GROMACS .gro file of C-alpha atoms in nm:
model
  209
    1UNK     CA    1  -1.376  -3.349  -3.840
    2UNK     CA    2  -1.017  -3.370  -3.782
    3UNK     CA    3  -0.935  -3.099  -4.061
    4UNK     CA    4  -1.169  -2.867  -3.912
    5UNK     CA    5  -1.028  -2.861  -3.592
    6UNK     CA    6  -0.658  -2.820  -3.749
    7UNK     CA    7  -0.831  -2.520  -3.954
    8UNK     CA    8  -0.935  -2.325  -3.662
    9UNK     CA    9  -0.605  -2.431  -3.522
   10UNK     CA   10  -0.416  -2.280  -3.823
   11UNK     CA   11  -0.639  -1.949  -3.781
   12UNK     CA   12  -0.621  -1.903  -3.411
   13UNK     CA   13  -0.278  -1.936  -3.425
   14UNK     CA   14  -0.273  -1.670  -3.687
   15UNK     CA   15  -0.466  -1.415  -3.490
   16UNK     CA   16  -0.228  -1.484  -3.164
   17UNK     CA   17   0.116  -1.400  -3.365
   18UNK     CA   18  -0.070  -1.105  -3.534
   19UNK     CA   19  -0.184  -0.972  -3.176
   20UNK     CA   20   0.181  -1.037  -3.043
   21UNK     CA   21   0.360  -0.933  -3.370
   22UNK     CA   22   0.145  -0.589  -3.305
   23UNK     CA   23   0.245  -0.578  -2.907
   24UNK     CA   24   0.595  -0.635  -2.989
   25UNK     CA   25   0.589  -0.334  -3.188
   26UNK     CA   26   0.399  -0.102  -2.933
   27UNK     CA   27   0.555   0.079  -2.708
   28UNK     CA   28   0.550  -0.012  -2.325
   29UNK     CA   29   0.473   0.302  -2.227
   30UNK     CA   30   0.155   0.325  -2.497
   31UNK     CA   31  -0.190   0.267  -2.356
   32UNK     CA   32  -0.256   0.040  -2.653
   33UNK     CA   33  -0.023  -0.243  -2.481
   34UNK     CA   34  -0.350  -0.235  -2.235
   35UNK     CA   35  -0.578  -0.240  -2.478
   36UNK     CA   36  -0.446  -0.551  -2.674
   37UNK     CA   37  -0.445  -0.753  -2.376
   38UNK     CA   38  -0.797  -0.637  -2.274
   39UNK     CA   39  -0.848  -0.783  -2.687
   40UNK     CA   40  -0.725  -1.137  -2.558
   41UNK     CA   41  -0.922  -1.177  -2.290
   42UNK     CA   42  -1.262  -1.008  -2.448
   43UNK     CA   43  -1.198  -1.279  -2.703
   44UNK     CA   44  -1.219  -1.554  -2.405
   45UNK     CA   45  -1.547  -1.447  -2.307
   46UNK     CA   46  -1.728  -1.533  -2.688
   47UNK     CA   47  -1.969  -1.814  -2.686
   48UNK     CA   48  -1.794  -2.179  -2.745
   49UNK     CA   49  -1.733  -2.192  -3.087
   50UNK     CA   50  -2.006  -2.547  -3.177
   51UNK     CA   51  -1.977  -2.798  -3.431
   52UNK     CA   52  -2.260  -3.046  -3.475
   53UNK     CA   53  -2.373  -2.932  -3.131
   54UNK     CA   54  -2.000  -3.020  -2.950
   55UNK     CA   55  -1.773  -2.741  -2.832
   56UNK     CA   56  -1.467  -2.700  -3.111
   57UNK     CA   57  -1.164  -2.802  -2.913
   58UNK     CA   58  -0.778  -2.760  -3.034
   59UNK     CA   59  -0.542  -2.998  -2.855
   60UNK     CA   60  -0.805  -3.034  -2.591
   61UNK     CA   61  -0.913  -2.668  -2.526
   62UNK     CA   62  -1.254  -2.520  -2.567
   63UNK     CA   63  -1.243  -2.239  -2.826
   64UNK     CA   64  -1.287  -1.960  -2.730
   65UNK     CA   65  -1.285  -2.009  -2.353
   66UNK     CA   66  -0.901  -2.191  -2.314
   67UNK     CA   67  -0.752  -1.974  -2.594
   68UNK     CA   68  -0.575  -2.230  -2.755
   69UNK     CA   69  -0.293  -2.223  -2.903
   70UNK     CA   70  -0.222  -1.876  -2.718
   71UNK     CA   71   0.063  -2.033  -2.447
   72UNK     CA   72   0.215  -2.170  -2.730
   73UNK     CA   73   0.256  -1.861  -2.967
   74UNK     CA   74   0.411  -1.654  -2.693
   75UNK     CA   75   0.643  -1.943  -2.636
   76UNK     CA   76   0.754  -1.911  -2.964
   77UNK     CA   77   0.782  -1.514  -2.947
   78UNK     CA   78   0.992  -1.609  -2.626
   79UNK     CA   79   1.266  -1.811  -2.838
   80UNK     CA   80   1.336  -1.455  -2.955
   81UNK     CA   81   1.490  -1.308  -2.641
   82UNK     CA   82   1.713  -1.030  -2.705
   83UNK     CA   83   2.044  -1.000  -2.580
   84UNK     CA   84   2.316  -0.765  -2.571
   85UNK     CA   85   2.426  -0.822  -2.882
   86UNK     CA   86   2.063  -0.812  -3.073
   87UNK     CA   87   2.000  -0.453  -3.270
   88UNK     CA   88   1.833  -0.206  -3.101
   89UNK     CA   89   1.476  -0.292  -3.260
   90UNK     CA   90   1.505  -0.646  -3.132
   91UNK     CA   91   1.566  -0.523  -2.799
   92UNK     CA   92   1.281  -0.294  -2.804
   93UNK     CA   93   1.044  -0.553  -2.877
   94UNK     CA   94   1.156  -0.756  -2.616
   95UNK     CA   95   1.098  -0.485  -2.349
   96UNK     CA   96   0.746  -0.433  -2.564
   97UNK     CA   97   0.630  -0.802  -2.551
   98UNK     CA   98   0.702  -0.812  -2.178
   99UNK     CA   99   0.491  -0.543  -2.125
  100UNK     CA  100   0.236  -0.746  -2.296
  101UNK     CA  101   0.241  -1.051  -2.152
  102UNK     CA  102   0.258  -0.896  -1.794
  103UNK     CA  103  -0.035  -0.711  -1.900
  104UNK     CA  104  -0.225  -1.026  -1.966
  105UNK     CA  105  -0.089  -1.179  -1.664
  106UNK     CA  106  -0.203  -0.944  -1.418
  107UNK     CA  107  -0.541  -0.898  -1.610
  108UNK     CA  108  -0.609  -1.282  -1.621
  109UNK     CA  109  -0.517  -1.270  -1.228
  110UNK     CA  110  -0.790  -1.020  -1.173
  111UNK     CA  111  -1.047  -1.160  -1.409
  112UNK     CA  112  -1.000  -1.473  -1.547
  113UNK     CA  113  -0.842  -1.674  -1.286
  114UNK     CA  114  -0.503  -1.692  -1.424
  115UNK     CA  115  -0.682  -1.818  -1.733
  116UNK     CA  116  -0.453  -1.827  -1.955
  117UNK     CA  117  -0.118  -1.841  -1.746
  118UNK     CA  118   0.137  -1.676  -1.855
  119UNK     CA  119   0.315  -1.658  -1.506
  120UNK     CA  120   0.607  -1.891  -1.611
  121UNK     CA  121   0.748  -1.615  -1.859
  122UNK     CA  122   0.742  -1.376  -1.576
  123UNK     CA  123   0.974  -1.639  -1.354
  124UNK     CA  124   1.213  -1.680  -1.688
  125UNK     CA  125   1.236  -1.283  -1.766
  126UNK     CA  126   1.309  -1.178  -1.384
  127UNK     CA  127   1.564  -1.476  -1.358
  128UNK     CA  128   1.792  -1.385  -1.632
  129UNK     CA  129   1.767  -1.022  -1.482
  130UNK     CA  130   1.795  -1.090  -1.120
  131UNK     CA  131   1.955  -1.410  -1.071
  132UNK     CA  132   2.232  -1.454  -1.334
  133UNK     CA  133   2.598  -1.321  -1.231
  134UNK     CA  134   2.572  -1.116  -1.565
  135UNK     CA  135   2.238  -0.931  -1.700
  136UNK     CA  136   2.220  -0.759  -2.040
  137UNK     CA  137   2.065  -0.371  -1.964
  138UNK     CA  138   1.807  -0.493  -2.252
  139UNK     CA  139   1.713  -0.827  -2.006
  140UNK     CA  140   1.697  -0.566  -1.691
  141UNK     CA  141   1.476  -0.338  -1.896
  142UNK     CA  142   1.245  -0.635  -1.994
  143UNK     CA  143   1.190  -0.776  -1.624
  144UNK     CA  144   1.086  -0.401  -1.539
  145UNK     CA  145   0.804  -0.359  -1.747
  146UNK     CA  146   0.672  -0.684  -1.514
  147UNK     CA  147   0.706  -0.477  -1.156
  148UNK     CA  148   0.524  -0.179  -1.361
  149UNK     CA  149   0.270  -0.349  -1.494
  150UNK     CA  150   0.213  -0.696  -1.283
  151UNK     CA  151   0.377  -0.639  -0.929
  152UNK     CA  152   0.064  -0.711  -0.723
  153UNK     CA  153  -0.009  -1.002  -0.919
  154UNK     CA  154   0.348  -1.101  -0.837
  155UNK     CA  155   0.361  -1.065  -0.526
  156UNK     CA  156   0.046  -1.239  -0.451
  157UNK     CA  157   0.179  -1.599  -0.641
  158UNK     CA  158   0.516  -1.525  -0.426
  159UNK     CA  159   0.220  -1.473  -0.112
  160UNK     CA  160   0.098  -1.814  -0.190
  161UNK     CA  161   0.381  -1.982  -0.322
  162UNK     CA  162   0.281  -2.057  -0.681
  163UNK     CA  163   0.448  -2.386  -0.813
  164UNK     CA  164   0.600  -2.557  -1.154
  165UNK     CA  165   0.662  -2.917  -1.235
  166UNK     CA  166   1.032  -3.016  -1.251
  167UNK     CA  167   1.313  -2.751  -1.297
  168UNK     CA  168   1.079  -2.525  -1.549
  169UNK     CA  169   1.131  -2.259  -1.270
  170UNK     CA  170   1.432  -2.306  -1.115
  171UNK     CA  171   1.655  -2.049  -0.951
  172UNK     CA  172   1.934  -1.835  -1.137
  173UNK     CA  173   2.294  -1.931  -1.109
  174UNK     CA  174   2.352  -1.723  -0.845
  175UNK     CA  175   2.074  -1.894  -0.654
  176UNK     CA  176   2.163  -2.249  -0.682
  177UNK     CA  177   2.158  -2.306  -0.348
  178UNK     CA  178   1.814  -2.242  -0.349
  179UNK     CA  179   1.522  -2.513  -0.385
  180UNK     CA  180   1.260  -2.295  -0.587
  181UNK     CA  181   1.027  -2.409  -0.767
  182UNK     CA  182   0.807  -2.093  -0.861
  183UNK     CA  183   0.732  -1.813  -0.670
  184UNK     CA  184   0.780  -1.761  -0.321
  185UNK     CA  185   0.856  -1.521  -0.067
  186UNK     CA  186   1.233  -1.574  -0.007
  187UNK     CA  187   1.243  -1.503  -0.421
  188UNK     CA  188   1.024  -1.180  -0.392
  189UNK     CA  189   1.282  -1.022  -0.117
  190UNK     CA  190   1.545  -1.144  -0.350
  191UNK     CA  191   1.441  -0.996  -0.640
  192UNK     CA  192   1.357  -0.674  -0.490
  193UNK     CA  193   1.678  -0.642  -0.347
  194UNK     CA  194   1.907  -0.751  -0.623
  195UNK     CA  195   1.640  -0.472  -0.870
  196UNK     CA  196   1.723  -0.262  -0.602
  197UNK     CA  197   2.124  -0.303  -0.723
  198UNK     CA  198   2.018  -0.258  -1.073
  199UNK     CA  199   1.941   0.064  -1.318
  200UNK     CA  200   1.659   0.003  -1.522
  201UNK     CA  201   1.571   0.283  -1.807
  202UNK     CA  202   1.188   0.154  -1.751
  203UNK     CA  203   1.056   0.339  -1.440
  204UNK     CA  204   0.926   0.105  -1.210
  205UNK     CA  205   0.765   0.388  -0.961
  206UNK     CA  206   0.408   0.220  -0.994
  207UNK     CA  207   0.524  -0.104  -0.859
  208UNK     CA  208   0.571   0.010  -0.503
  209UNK     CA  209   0.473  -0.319  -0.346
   0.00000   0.00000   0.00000
């Protein structure tokens, strides 16, 4: 029925902003940040939740396989952004829940098959860093925990030119001149050298790429 499937709805959605709620308050640096990503995708792999012998869907997903709902509640956490204004516990669970969801980023790119994609929040995080005239220390900090934790799996969509519809990834101010569209190579080289410019209190030595 209809009010089933906006039950399991109502309690997936649940368990996402209690996962993120708990990565948001983890630090970057702590080997748990690993660990709760490893959670979201372990979840992925249970057997198709069945009702009457059909697969449970939520706005057209399979449960548990599409995690649905998931995109969504990071969305949401993303409405949060800190800036340089926000208090210093804002900010650090910015920098946490990037950590996070370039955790499950370059996880899902090794295992899953970018299932789910979160790629688009990496595109918005390193913009507002790297391709604004002006970027808060707190936004610089943020898009760092993505070269530590996902650089290979960035530089592989820049390798083969990963897409968006529309303007959902289009450049920084400082880059209007430029047609992208989502990743590509001309944006890697600019965002390594404009991070290059930039002080970042996250060490980025693992992302070497």
């Amino acid at each position: 029925s209809s009010t089933s499937s906006e039950e399991v709805e109502e309690h997936l959605t649940l368990c996402w902003r209690s996962i993120i709620s708990h990565a948001a308050q983890t630090s970057f640096k702590d080997p748990a940040q690993q660990k709760l990503a490893d959670i979201v995708l372990h979840l992925q792999q249970r057997p198709l939740l069945q009702k009457a012998g059909q697969t449970c869907q939520v706005q057209g997903m399979a449960v548990w396989k599409d995690l649905p709902t998931f995109g969504y509640s990071i969305r949401d956490a993303w409405n949060l952004a800190a800036g340089e204004n926000s208090d210093q516990n804002s900010k650090d669970q910015w920098i946490n829940l990037n950590a996070f969801t370039a955790l499950v980023t370059a996880s899902a790119h090794s295992k899953t098959n970018d299932n789910p994609d979160l790629s688009l929040f990496c595109i918005w995080s390193l913009r507002q860093a790297l391709e604004e005239a002006e970027a808060s220390d707190v936004a610089v900090a943020a898009t760092a925990t993505w070269f530590v934790y996902a650089a290979p799996t960035i530089y592989d969509f820049c390798h083969k030119g990963k897409s968006f519809e529309g303007k959902l990834a289009k450049p920084g101010s400082t880059f209007q001149d430029q047609s992208w569209t989502g990743f590509s190579q001309d944006r890697w080289q600019a965002w390594k050298q404009k991070k290059g410019e930039l002080q970042s209190p996250v060490s980025d030595s693992t992302a070497s790429q």
